[in-house]
Short mmCIF file of C-alpha atoms in Angstrom, two decimals:
data_model
loop_
_atom_site.label_atom_id
_atom_site.label_comp_id
_atom_site.label_asym_id
_atom_site.label_seq_id
_atom_site.Cartn_x
_atom_site.Cartn_y
_atom_site.Cartn_z
CA MET I 1 50.89 109.41 93.07
CA THR I 2 50.26 105.69 93.34
CA ALA I 3 47.25 106.05 91.10
CA PHE I 4 49.40 107.89 88.58
CA PHE I 5 51.75 104.96 88.25
CA GLN I 6 48.94 102.46 88.34
CA SER I 7 47.45 104.09 85.31
CA TYR I 8 50.43 102.78 83.37
CA GLY I 9 49.40 99.22 84.19
CA ILE I 10 52.02 98.58 86.89
CA PRO I 11 50.65 96.34 89.68
CA PHE I 12 49.63 98.02 92.91
CA GLU I 13 52.61 97.08 95.08
CA ALA I 14 55.21 98.20 92.60
CA ALA I 15 53.35 101.44 91.94
CA TRP I 16 53.07 102.13 95.66
CA LEU I 17 56.74 101.38 96.19
CA LEU I 18 57.77 103.62 93.30
CA SER I 19 55.60 106.51 94.41
CA THR I 20 56.82 106.21 98.00
CA VAL I 21 60.47 106.23 96.92
CA ILE I 22 59.89 109.27 94.75
CA GLY I 23 58.01 110.96 97.59
CA ILE I 24 60.93 110.30 99.93
CA LEU I 25 63.40 111.78 97.44
CA LEU I 26 61.14 114.79 96.93
CA ILE I 27 61.30 115.49 100.65
CA ALA I 28 64.86 114.47 101.54
CA LEU I 29 66.76 116.24 98.76
CA PRO I 30 65.15 119.68 99.12
CA LEU I 31 65.51 119.23 102.87
CA MET I 32 69.27 118.77 102.50
CA LEU I 33 69.44 121.88 100.36
CA ALA I 34 67.33 123.72 102.93
CA VAL I 35 69.65 122.63 105.75
CA ALA I 36 72.69 123.88 103.84
CA MET I 37 71.02 127.21 103.14
CA ILE I 38 69.75 127.58 106.67
CA ILE I 39 73.25 127.09 108.10
CA TYR I 40 74.28 129.99 105.88
CA ALA I 41 71.25 132.01 107.05
CA ASP I 42 72.14 131.25 110.67
CA ARG I 43 75.63 132.63 110.24
CA LYS I 44 74.42 135.71 108.41
CA ILE I 45 71.86 136.45 111.14
CA TRP I 46 74.41 136.11 113.94
CA ALA I 47 76.75 138.35 112.00
CA ALA I 48 74.11 140.99 111.47
CA MET I 49 73.32 141.00 115.18
CA ALA I 50 76.98 141.37 116.02
CA LEU I 51 77.49 144.13 113.44
CA ARG I 52 79.64 141.82 111.34
CA ARG I 53 79.29 140.68 107.74
CA GLY I 54 79.08 136.91 107.92
CA PRO I 55 80.11 134.72 105.01
CA ASN I 56 80.49 136.84 101.88
CA VAL I 57 83.53 135.44 100.07
CA VAL I 58 82.48 132.13 98.58
CA GLY I 59 79.96 132.72 95.78
CA PRO I 60 77.75 135.78 95.45
CA PHE I 61 76.90 137.11 98.93
CA GLY I 62 78.61 134.03 100.33
CA LEU I 63 75.72 131.79 99.29
CA LEU I 64 77.99 128.85 98.45
CA GLN I 65 79.61 128.89 101.90
CA SER I 66 77.73 125.82 103.12
CA PHE I 67 78.70 123.85 100.05
CA ALA I 68 82.33 124.84 100.54
CA ASP I 69 82.07 123.70 104.15
CA GLY I 70 80.49 120.45 103.04
CA LEU I 71 83.29 119.85 100.54
CA LYS I 72 85.93 120.60 103.16
CA VAL I 73 84.37 118.22 105.64
CA PHE I 74 84.03 115.54 102.98
CA LEU I 75 87.71 115.70 102.08
CA GLN I 76 89.00 115.56 105.64
CA GLU I 77 90.59 112.46 107.03
CA THR I 78 88.22 110.36 109.15
CA ILE I 79 89.94 109.75 112.45
CA ILE I 80 88.65 106.97 114.69
CA PRO I 81 90.21 106.75 118.15
CA SER I 82 92.00 103.43 118.54
CA ALA I 83 90.26 102.55 121.81
CA ALA I 84 86.84 103.50 120.52
CA ASN I 85 84.17 100.94 119.80
CA LYS I 86 84.39 101.23 116.01
CA GLY I 87 80.97 99.93 114.99
CA LEU I 88 79.01 102.01 117.48
CA PHE I 89 81.25 105.02 116.89
CA LEU I 90 80.25 105.09 113.23
CA ILE I 91 76.62 104.13 113.71
CA ALA I 92 75.84 106.99 116.13
CA PRO I 93 75.94 109.89 113.63
CA ILE I 94 74.02 107.74 111.16
CA ILE I 95 71.27 107.30 113.74
CA THR I 96 71.13 111.04 114.46
CA PHE I 97 70.94 112.00 110.81
CA THR I 98 68.47 109.28 109.82
CA VAL I 99 66.17 110.08 112.70
CA ALA I 100 66.24 113.78 111.84
CA LEU I 101 65.04 112.93 108.33
CA LEU I 102 62.48 110.30 109.40
CA ALA I 103 60.20 112.76 111.14
CA TRP I 104 59.58 114.67 107.92
CA ALA I 105 57.46 111.82 106.61
CA VAL I 106 54.39 113.09 108.43
CA VAL I 107 54.78 116.85 107.99
CA PRO I 108 51.95 118.24 105.82
CA PHE I 109 53.15 120.72 103.22
CA ASP I 110 49.68 121.44 101.88
CA VAL I 111 46.25 119.86 101.97
CA GLY I 112 46.91 116.22 101.14
CA VAL I 113 50.60 116.82 100.33
CA VAL I 114 52.12 114.59 102.96
CA LEU I 115 54.15 111.43 102.55
CA ALA I 116 52.39 109.44 105.27
CA ASP I 117 48.99 110.70 106.38
CA ILE I 118 48.78 108.54 109.48
CA ASN I 119 46.28 108.94 112.27
CA VAL I 120 48.98 109.01 114.94
CA GLY I 121 51.21 111.54 113.19
CA LEU I 122 52.02 113.55 116.29
CA LEU I 123 52.82 110.46 118.32
CA TYR I 124 55.13 109.37 115.52
CA ILE I 125 57.02 112.65 115.80
CA LEU I 126 57.28 112.23 119.56
CA ALA I 127 58.61 108.71 119.06
CA ILE I 128 61.18 109.96 116.56
CA SER I 129 62.45 112.63 118.91
CA SER I 130 62.80 109.96 121.61
CA LEU I 131 65.08 108.12 119.20
CA GLY I 132 67.24 111.18 118.71
CA VAL I 133 68.66 110.66 122.19
CA TYR I 134 70.41 107.47 121.13
CA GLY I 135 72.65 109.07 118.54
CA ILE I 136 74.09 111.21 121.31
CA VAL I 137 74.34 108.60 124.06
CA ILE I 138 76.01 106.05 121.81
CA ALA I 139 78.43 108.66 120.46
CA GLY I 140 79.48 109.67 123.93
CA TRP I 141 80.00 106.12 125.11
CA ALA I 142 81.66 104.83 121.96
CA SER I 143 84.20 107.65 121.96
CA ASN I 144 85.80 106.06 125.02
CA SER I 145 86.83 109.44 126.38
CA LYS I 146 85.85 111.38 129.48
CA TYR I 147 84.54 114.65 128.07
CA PRO I 148 82.38 113.20 125.32
CA PHE I 149 80.88 110.67 127.73
CA PHE I 150 80.10 113.30 130.29
CA SER I 151 78.60 115.63 127.74
CA ALA I 152 76.57 112.81 126.18
CA MET I 153 75.02 111.93 129.54
CA ARG I 154 74.16 115.57 130.12
CA ALA I 155 72.79 116.08 126.63
CA SER I 156 70.60 113.00 126.73
CA ALA I 157 69.27 113.86 130.21
CA GLN I 158 68.46 117.34 128.92
CA MET I 159 66.71 115.97 125.85
CA ILE I 160 64.51 113.52 127.72
CA SER I 161 63.62 116.15 130.32
CA TYR I 162 62.30 118.58 127.74
CA GLU I 163 60.57 115.83 125.79
CA VAL I 164 58.24 115.45 128.77
CA SER I 165 57.07 119.06 128.70
CA ILE I 166 56.86 118.95 124.89
CA GLY I 167 54.63 115.90 125.32
CA PHE I 168 52.22 117.76 127.57
CA ILE I 169 52.13 120.76 125.26
CA LEU I 170 51.32 118.45 122.36
CA ILE I 171 48.52 116.94 124.42
CA CYS I 172 46.99 120.42 124.83
CA VAL I 173 47.03 120.94 121.07
CA VAL I 174 45.64 117.47 120.40
CA LEU I 175 42.82 118.01 122.90
CA TRP I 176 41.90 121.21 121.13
CA ALA I 177 42.08 119.76 117.63
CA GLY I 178 40.57 116.39 118.49
CA SER I 179 43.01 114.27 116.51
CA PHE I 180 46.67 113.23 116.31
CA ASN I 181 46.64 113.57 112.54
CA LEU I 182 48.75 116.60 111.60
CA THR I 183 46.61 117.56 108.61
CA THR I 184 43.51 117.55 110.82
CA ILE I 185 45.32 119.66 113.40
CA VAL I 186 46.21 122.26 110.76
CA GLU I 187 42.71 122.27 109.29
CA SER I 188 41.17 122.73 112.75
CA GLN I 189 43.07 125.97 113.13
CA LYS I 190 40.97 127.79 110.56
CA GLY I 191 38.99 130.77 111.61
CA TYR I 192 39.41 131.91 115.17
CA TYR I 193 37.19 134.93 115.72
CA GLY I 194 36.19 134.41 112.13
CA PHE I 195 39.39 135.44 110.42
CA LEU I 196 42.58 134.27 112.17
CA ASN I 197 44.29 130.99 111.30
CA GLY I 198 46.28 129.57 114.11
CA ASN I 199 46.19 128.04 117.57
CA GLY I 200 48.65 130.63 118.79
CA PHE I 201 46.04 133.34 118.41
CA ASN I 202 43.90 131.45 120.89
CA PRO I 203 44.58 133.01 124.33
CA LEU I 204 44.33 129.61 126.00
CA LEU I 205 46.99 128.08 123.78
CA PHE I 206 49.30 131.05 123.26
CA PRO I 207 51.35 130.33 126.43
CA MET I 208 51.77 126.82 125.11
CA ALA I 209 53.13 128.22 121.87
CA VAL I 210 55.74 130.19 123.79
CA MET I 211 56.63 127.21 125.94
CA PHE I 212 56.91 124.99 122.90
CA LEU I 213 59.37 127.39 121.31
CA ILE I 214 61.56 127.32 124.41
CA SER I 215 61.27 123.58 124.95
CA ALA I 216 62.13 123.03 121.30
CA MET I 217 65.30 125.06 121.78
CA ALA I 218 66.18 122.88 124.75
CA GLU I 219 65.28 119.69 122.94
CA THR I 220 67.56 120.40 120.00
CA ALA I 221 70.32 121.65 122.34
CA ARG I 222 70.36 125.10 120.78
CA ALA I 223 71.36 128.16 122.75
CA PRO I 224 70.76 129.11 125.45
CA PHE I 225 70.63 125.39 126.25
CA ASP I 226 73.74 124.36 124.36
CA LEU I 227 75.92 123.63 127.37
CA THR I 228 76.67 120.22 125.94
CA GLU I 229 78.55 121.81 123.05
CA ALA I 230 80.08 124.65 125.02
CA GLU I 231 83.60 125.06 123.73
CA SER I 232 85.09 126.39 126.90
CA GLU I 233 83.74 123.65 129.10
CA LEU I 234 83.47 120.42 127.22
CA VAL I 235 85.51 121.02 124.05
CA ALA I 236 82.87 119.98 121.54
CA GLY I 237 80.83 117.78 123.83
CA TYR I 238 79.85 114.40 122.46
CA GLN I 239 81.17 115.39 119.03
CA THR I 240 84.75 115.86 120.23
CA GLU I 241 86.21 112.71 118.71
CA TYR I 242 84.42 113.08 115.41
CA SER I 243 85.90 114.38 112.18
CA SER I 244 84.94 114.70 108.52
CA MET I 245 81.73 113.00 107.39
CA ALA I 246 80.70 111.78 110.84
CA PHE I 247 80.88 115.33 112.14
CA ALA I 248 79.05 116.58 109.08
CA LEU I 249 76.25 114.12 109.75
CA TYR I 250 75.88 115.44 113.28
CA TRP I 251 75.96 119.04 112.13
CA LEU I 252 73.38 118.48 109.39
CA GLY I 253 71.28 116.32 111.68
CA GLU I 254 71.19 119.02 114.32
CA TYR I 255 70.04 121.66 111.86
CA ALA I 256 67.52 119.30 110.30
CA ASN I 257 66.14 118.79 113.79
CA VAL I 258 65.98 122.55 114.34
CA ILE I 259 64.06 123.06 111.09
CA LEU I 260 61.75 120.22 112.09
CA MET I 261 61.00 121.91 115.41
CA CYS I 262 60.32 125.21 113.62
CA ALA I 263 58.01 123.40 111.21
CA LEU I 264 56.26 121.68 114.09
CA ASN I 265 55.78 124.98 115.85
CA ALA I 266 54.27 126.42 112.68
CA ILE I 267 52.00 123.40 112.15
CA LEU I 268 50.78 123.07 115.73
CA PHE I 269 50.34 126.66 116.69
CA TRP I 270 50.49 129.06 113.80
CA GLY I 271 48.44 127.49 111.03
CA GLY I 272 51.00 125.36 109.17
CA TYR I 273 50.32 125.70 105.47
CA LEU I 274 47.34 128.04 106.01
CA PRO I 275 47.79 131.76 105.48
CA PRO I 276 47.81 133.78 108.71
CA VAL I 277 44.51 135.45 107.95
CA ASP I 278 41.49 133.63 106.59
CA TRP I 279 41.12 135.93 103.58
CA ALA I 280 40.27 134.30 100.26
CA PRO I 281 42.92 135.94 98.00
CA LEU I 282 45.69 134.72 100.33
CA TYR I 283 44.84 131.12 99.50
CA ILE I 284 46.16 131.62 95.96
CA VAL I 285 49.66 131.42 97.39
CA PRO I 286 50.47 127.69 97.64
CA GLY I 287 50.40 126.37 101.20
CA ILE I 288 53.98 125.18 101.04
CA LEU I 289 55.21 128.77 100.69
CA TRP I 290 53.31 129.82 103.80
CA LEU I 291 54.90 126.93 105.69
CA PHE I 292 58.36 127.97 104.49
CA ALA I 293 57.75 131.57 105.50
CA LYS I 294 56.73 130.48 109.00
CA ILE I 295 59.70 128.11 109.30
CA LEU I 296 62.04 130.92 108.29
CA PHE I 297 60.47 133.28 110.79
CA PHE I 298 60.82 130.84 113.66
CA PHE I 299 64.34 129.97 112.63
CA PHE I 300 65.11 133.66 112.76
CA VAL I 301 63.83 133.66 116.34
CA PHE I 302 66.02 130.64 117.19
CA SER I 303 69.03 132.40 115.71
CA TRP I 304 68.18 135.66 117.39
CA VAL I 305 68.03 134.00 120.78
CA LYS I 306 71.36 132.28 120.21
CA ALA I 307 73.06 135.54 119.29
CA THR I 308 71.58 137.40 122.22
CA VAL I 309 71.31 135.52 125.51
CA PRO I 310 73.95 133.79 127.63
CA ARG I 311 73.99 130.10 128.27
CA TYR I 312 72.11 128.26 131.02
CA ARG I 313 74.17 126.34 133.54
CA TYR I 314 73.29 122.67 133.55
CA ASP I 315 71.50 122.56 136.89
CA GLN I 316 69.54 125.69 136.01
CA LEU I 317 68.58 124.03 132.76
CA MET I 318 67.30 120.89 134.48
CA ARG I 319 65.50 122.94 137.09
CA LEU I 320 63.76 124.89 134.34
CA GLY I 321 62.63 121.71 132.63
CA TRP I 322 61.40 119.74 135.62
CA LYS I 323 60.36 122.33 138.16
CA ILE I 324 58.87 124.98 135.91
CA PHE I 325 57.93 123.74 132.45
CA LEU I 326 56.53 120.41 133.58
CA PRO I 327 54.11 121.74 136.22
CA VAL I 328 53.03 124.65 134.02
CA SER I 329 52.35 122.47 130.98
CA LEU I 330 50.54 119.93 133.16
CA PHE I 331 48.43 122.75 134.57
CA PHE I 332 47.59 123.86 131.06
CA VAL I 333 46.49 120.33 130.18
CA PHE I 334 44.00 120.60 133.03
CA LEU I 335 42.95 124.06 131.92
CA VAL I 336 42.41 123.14 128.28
CA SER I 337 40.59 119.90 129.03
CA GLY I 338 38.44 121.67 131.63
CA PHE I 339 37.58 124.40 129.16
CA LEU I 340 36.71 121.84 126.50
CA MET I 341 34.54 119.86 128.90
CA LEU I 342 32.61 122.99 129.78
CA THR I 343 32.14 124.34 126.30
CA ARG I 344 32.52 121.78 123.54
CA TYR I 345 31.61 118.44 125.03
CA GLY I 346 28.87 119.60 127.36
CA GLY I 347 29.03 119.80 131.16
CA MET Y 1 52.18 90.47 99.70
CA ILE Y 2 53.96 93.40 101.27
CA GLN Y 3 52.33 92.47 104.56
CA VAL Y 4 53.75 88.95 104.44
CA PHE Y 5 57.20 90.25 103.61
CA ALA Y 6 56.98 92.86 106.36
CA PHE Y 7 55.79 90.34 108.91
CA TYR Y 8 58.65 87.95 108.25
CA LEU Y 9 61.15 90.79 108.25
CA PHE Y 10 60.01 92.12 111.62
CA ALA Y 11 59.63 88.69 113.19
CA VAL Y 12 63.03 87.39 112.09
CA LEU Y 13 64.80 90.58 113.10
CA MET Y 14 63.06 90.54 116.47
CA ILE Y 15 64.03 86.96 117.26
CA ALA Y 16 67.58 87.58 116.09
CA ALA Y 17 67.83 90.74 118.19
CA GLY Y 18 66.46 88.87 121.19
CA ALA Y 19 69.00 86.11 120.78
CA LEU Y 20 71.84 88.60 120.32
CA THR Y 21 70.73 90.41 123.48
CA ILE Y 22 71.63 87.31 125.43
CA PHE Y 23 74.72 86.34 123.51
CA ALA Y 24 76.36 89.76 123.21
CA ARG Y 25 79.62 90.00 125.08
CA ASN Y 26 79.28 93.65 125.98
CA PRO Y 27 76.32 94.71 128.17
CA VAL Y 28 75.91 97.96 126.24
CA HIS Y 29 75.57 95.95 123.03
CA SER Y 30 72.93 93.85 124.81
CA VAL Y 31 70.83 96.92 125.54
CA LEU Y 32 71.19 98.14 121.96
CA TRP Y 33 70.02 94.80 120.59
CA LEU Y 34 67.09 95.00 123.00
CA ILE Y 35 66.21 98.35 121.46
CA VAL Y 36 66.21 96.74 118.01
CA ALA Y 37 63.88 94.04 119.38
CA PHE Y 38 61.50 96.70 120.76
CA PHE Y 39 61.50 98.46 117.41
CA ASN Y 40 60.53 95.35 115.53
CA ALA Y 41 57.81 94.63 118.08
CA ALA Y 42 56.41 98.07 117.30
CA GLY Y 43 56.53 97.18 113.61
CA LEU Y 44 54.52 94.02 114.27
CA MET Y 45 51.96 96.08 116.17
CA VAL Y 46 51.53 98.37 113.18
CA LEU Y 47 50.94 95.33 110.98
CA VAL Y 48 48.15 94.14 113.26
CA GLY Y 49 46.52 97.57 113.09
CA ALA Y 50 47.36 98.78 116.59
CA GLU Y 51 49.34 101.82 115.52
CA PHE Y 52 48.73 103.65 118.80
CA ILE Y 53 50.27 100.82 120.79
CA ALA Y 54 53.17 100.74 118.34
CA MET Y 55 53.93 104.43 118.82
CA LEU Y 56 53.54 104.10 122.58
CA LEU Y 57 55.95 101.16 122.50
CA VAL Y 58 58.56 103.29 120.81
CA ILE Y 59 57.98 106.35 123.00
CA VAL Y 60 57.87 104.49 126.32
CA TYR Y 61 60.10 101.48 125.81
CA VAL Y 62 62.69 102.75 123.37
CA GLY Y 63 62.55 106.36 124.46
CA ALA Y 64 62.44 105.98 128.23
CA VAL Y 65 62.96 102.46 129.55
CA ALA Y 66 65.86 101.59 127.26
CA VAL Y 67 67.52 104.95 127.88
CA LEU Y 68 67.32 104.17 131.58
CA PHE Y 69 68.89 100.74 131.00
CA LEU Y 70 71.57 102.31 128.87
CA PHE Y 71 72.46 104.92 131.50
CA VAL Y 72 72.75 102.31 134.23
CA VAL Y 73 74.72 99.86 132.12
CA MET Y 74 77.09 102.55 130.92
CA MET Y 75 77.84 103.79 134.39
CA LEU Y 76 78.40 100.36 135.89
CA ASN Y 77 81.66 98.54 135.52
CA ILE Y 78 80.42 95.04 134.81
CA ASP Y 79 82.98 92.30 134.58
CA PHE Y 80 81.30 90.31 131.89
CA ALA Y 81 83.63 87.33 131.91
CA GLU Y 82 82.66 86.61 135.48
CA LEU Y 83 78.96 86.81 134.66
CA ARG Y 84 79.23 84.46 131.71
CA ALA Y 85 81.13 81.83 133.70
CA GLY Y 86 78.03 80.13 135.07
CA PHE Y 87 76.19 79.94 131.75
CA VAL Y 88 76.38 76.18 131.13
CA SER Y 89 75.49 75.19 134.68
CA TYR Y 90 72.36 77.38 134.59
CA LEU Y 91 71.26 76.22 131.14
CA PRO Y 92 68.84 73.38 132.11
CA PHE Y 93 67.13 75.65 134.63
CA GLY Y 94 66.80 78.36 132.00
CA VAL Y 95 65.28 75.96 129.50
CA LEU Y 96 62.80 74.81 132.16
CA ILE Y 97 61.66 78.37 132.81
CA ALA Y 98 61.37 79.05 129.08
CA LEU Y 99 59.18 75.95 128.63
CA GLY Y 100 57.04 77.06 131.56
CA LEU Y 101 56.50 80.47 129.99
CA LEU Y 102 55.66 78.90 126.63
CA ALA Y 103 53.06 76.70 128.32
CA GLU Y 104 51.58 79.79 130.00
CA ILE Y 105 51.28 81.64 126.69
CA LEU Y 106 49.60 78.68 124.97
CA LEU Y 107 47.19 78.14 127.86
CA GLY Y 108 46.30 81.79 128.04
CA LEU Y 109 45.66 81.94 124.31
CA GLY Y 110 43.52 78.80 124.39
CA VAL Y 111 41.41 79.99 127.28
CA TRP Y 112 40.92 83.39 125.67
CA LYS Y 113 39.91 81.96 122.31
CA ALA Y 114 37.25 79.79 123.90
CA GLY Y 115 36.08 82.29 126.49
CA PRO Y 116 33.28 84.86 126.63
CA LEU Y 117 35.47 87.88 125.72
CA GLN Y 118 36.45 86.44 122.36
CA LEU Y 119 32.88 85.42 121.55
CA ALA Y 120 31.71 88.94 122.39
CA GLN Y 121 34.45 90.36 120.17
CA ARG Y 122 33.44 88.14 117.26
CA ALA Y 123 29.78 88.99 117.73
CA ALA Y 124 30.26 92.78 117.94
CA PRO Y 125 33.69 93.77 116.67
CA THR Y 126 34.96 97.32 117.03
CA PRO Y 127 33.84 99.30 113.96
CA ALA Y 128 36.69 99.78 111.53
CA ASP Y 129 36.32 103.52 111.17
CA VAL Y 130 36.77 104.28 114.85
CA PRO Y 131 40.41 105.32 115.21
CA ASN Y 132 42.57 103.20 117.44
CA ILE Y 133 43.01 105.82 120.14
CA LYS Y 134 39.31 106.56 120.39
CA ALA Y 135 38.49 102.87 120.66
CA ILE Y 136 40.95 102.38 123.49
CA GLY Y 137 39.83 105.55 125.22
CA GLN Y 138 36.17 104.60 125.06
CA VAL Y 139 36.84 101.38 126.95
CA LEU Y 140 39.80 102.25 129.15
CA TYR Y 141 38.37 105.31 130.84
CA THR Y 142 34.88 103.92 131.39
CA ASP Y 143 34.84 100.18 132.03
CA TYR Y 144 38.41 99.75 133.22
CA ILE Y 145 38.94 103.06 135.00
CA PHE Y 146 39.75 101.37 138.29
CA LEU Y 147 42.54 99.29 136.77
CA PHE Y 148 43.89 102.35 135.02
CA GLU Y 149 44.02 104.38 138.22
CA ALA Y 150 45.45 101.43 140.14
CA ALA Y 151 48.27 101.13 137.60
CA GLY Y 152 49.00 104.82 138.03
CA ILE Y 153 49.10 104.45 141.80
CA ILE Y 154 51.46 101.49 141.53
CA LEU Y 155 53.83 103.61 139.45
CA LEU Y 156 53.60 106.42 141.99
CA VAL Y 157 54.36 104.05 144.85
CA ALA Y 158 57.34 102.62 142.95
CA MET Y 159 58.70 106.10 142.35
CA ILE Y 160 58.26 107.16 145.97
CA GLY Y 161 59.76 103.88 147.14
CA ALA Y 162 62.86 104.41 145.01
CA ILE Y 163 63.30 107.91 146.40
CA VAL Y 164 62.76 106.80 150.01
CA LEU Y 165 65.23 103.95 149.65
CA THR Y 166 68.04 106.04 148.22
CA HIS Y 167 67.51 109.39 149.88
CA ARG Y 168 70.24 110.32 152.33
CA ALA Y 169 70.01 113.35 154.57
CA ARG Y 170 73.28 115.03 153.75
CA THR Y 171 74.53 117.78 156.06
CA GLY Y 172 76.26 120.85 154.83
CA VAL Y 173 74.53 120.98 151.45
CA LYS Y 174 74.33 124.51 150.06
CA ALA Y 175 71.21 124.66 147.93
CA GLN Y 176 70.53 127.56 145.64
CA ASN Y 177 67.57 129.84 145.94
CA ILE Y 178 67.03 131.10 142.43
CA ASP Y 179 64.56 133.78 143.47
CA LYS Y 180 67.04 135.16 145.97
CA GLN Y 181 69.73 135.16 143.30
CA ASN Y 182 67.47 136.94 140.86
CA ARG Y 183 66.50 139.58 143.40
CA ARG Y 184 70.10 140.53 143.98
CA ARG Y 185 70.79 144.07 142.82
CA PRO Y 186 74.12 145.60 141.74
CA GLN Y 187 73.91 148.11 144.62
CA ASP Y 188 73.96 145.25 147.13
CA ALA Y 189 76.65 143.24 145.41
CA VAL Y 190 79.38 145.80 144.82
CA VAL Y 191 80.87 148.16 147.37
CA ASN Y 192 83.30 150.90 146.35
CA VAL Y 193 85.93 151.54 148.98
CA ASN Y 194 88.64 154.18 148.79
CA GLN Y 195 91.18 152.56 151.09
CA PRO Y 196 94.63 154.03 151.82
CA VAL Y 197 97.53 151.77 150.93
CA GLY Y 198 98.70 149.27 153.53
CA GLN Y 199 95.47 149.01 155.50
CA GLY Y 200 93.05 146.09 155.11
CA VAL Y 201 89.49 146.37 153.91
CA GLU Y 202 86.56 145.61 156.17
CA LEU Y 203 83.44 144.60 154.37
#
């Protein structure tokens, strides 16, 4: 895209700046639309699993429900508790939302269609999810209220615990692919057994795919790990004191994070923008559609789990993260690196 | 041109954040300014071309160390007015330490620039197409493996030391055995008793 603008005679820096800004808009705006639609999809899926209808009043089939919700939230009065630390109170949802959008800069939508094709793409995503903790911790502290503070401490401890096991799972994938660059990781997933596209089809990495799905649910505080938002226990957790746009930012940020984790799952384990089977006619379908299909499928799984299973108690949650996921993912790092030493890189 | 602009942006923000870390009235604000300083340090690393170190800086410092600081600072009830009272009396001492550190940095840089490592680097620089991570890995795990393992052992000792220092043997703690809980069956948990009215139940 930079070359496109350069061809009009604009100097390099301005062309690069312009193309980057346009690239950002091309990712952020459809992402916002996707988040709105996926909130609607979430509600419809839960409804279907509970033999209900879900939103079907606003717009045809209730499709405009999310926009109606957005409008409602926009028009509400923003209440800031008088004893709250005003600056931090308002910055926290901004951090959450911004960080949720930042990670999309390195997601490859097709071969070469990525905003920032950096060699440490996966590390960048790990760094961004580490930043997500701050939106929650600052919100809890700045609310100057017992329940939000308590819930924020719990939520952030939960997030950093599952980031560790996610880190080890990512290391397994990186060892197998040989690079941190996300495009390279996707391309290296071509052709297992000659025709399958995806790390998840590899028996050594399939358990990691399952663990990543579960750890991603815990990382984004989705059910069954959503104790921090449990209505009966902590009101609304760290979001209790928030209203109108601040709450909307949290809500949208959380779903943007969920879609990011689904996309990451698709990219790391199930072939990203590659079709599931390495069959020439399937490549006619643009890669971005394959990625969307996979994201939708994994989001369906996320939603399915939320509608089905009961919640984990907090100590059970932490036990799962530290005593089970961490040793197992560490063991798999050994296994994968041992296997690679024996086969690919010579004994 | 963008590089120059970016460098000055990161450097100025970092120095400002560092200064605000000291001058902030609220300890939580101090930690948050420290996080901003870490971020800008990562930005400077990217400018130099050490993107791996930059990402590690964010993951380790911002994601773990600063979260730890934040937890501790939030849970403590620090009376900041008391802490700030001795500021002026400690100022000359502080300036002395700062000058000492500055002298150390300048000396270290001077010795390195004149020494054998720098000459070797100038004679045979790392090829540009080797990615950052590979370059570090090729050296760290072969020539400096002992230092690497020693650093790991130091961290392990620190962790064990912290646990040993704070561990108390508490009596009367009822720990859960998850396997035992999972193995519990409805037949063992519920007993149906048809008891006549007025008489107690013996389980």
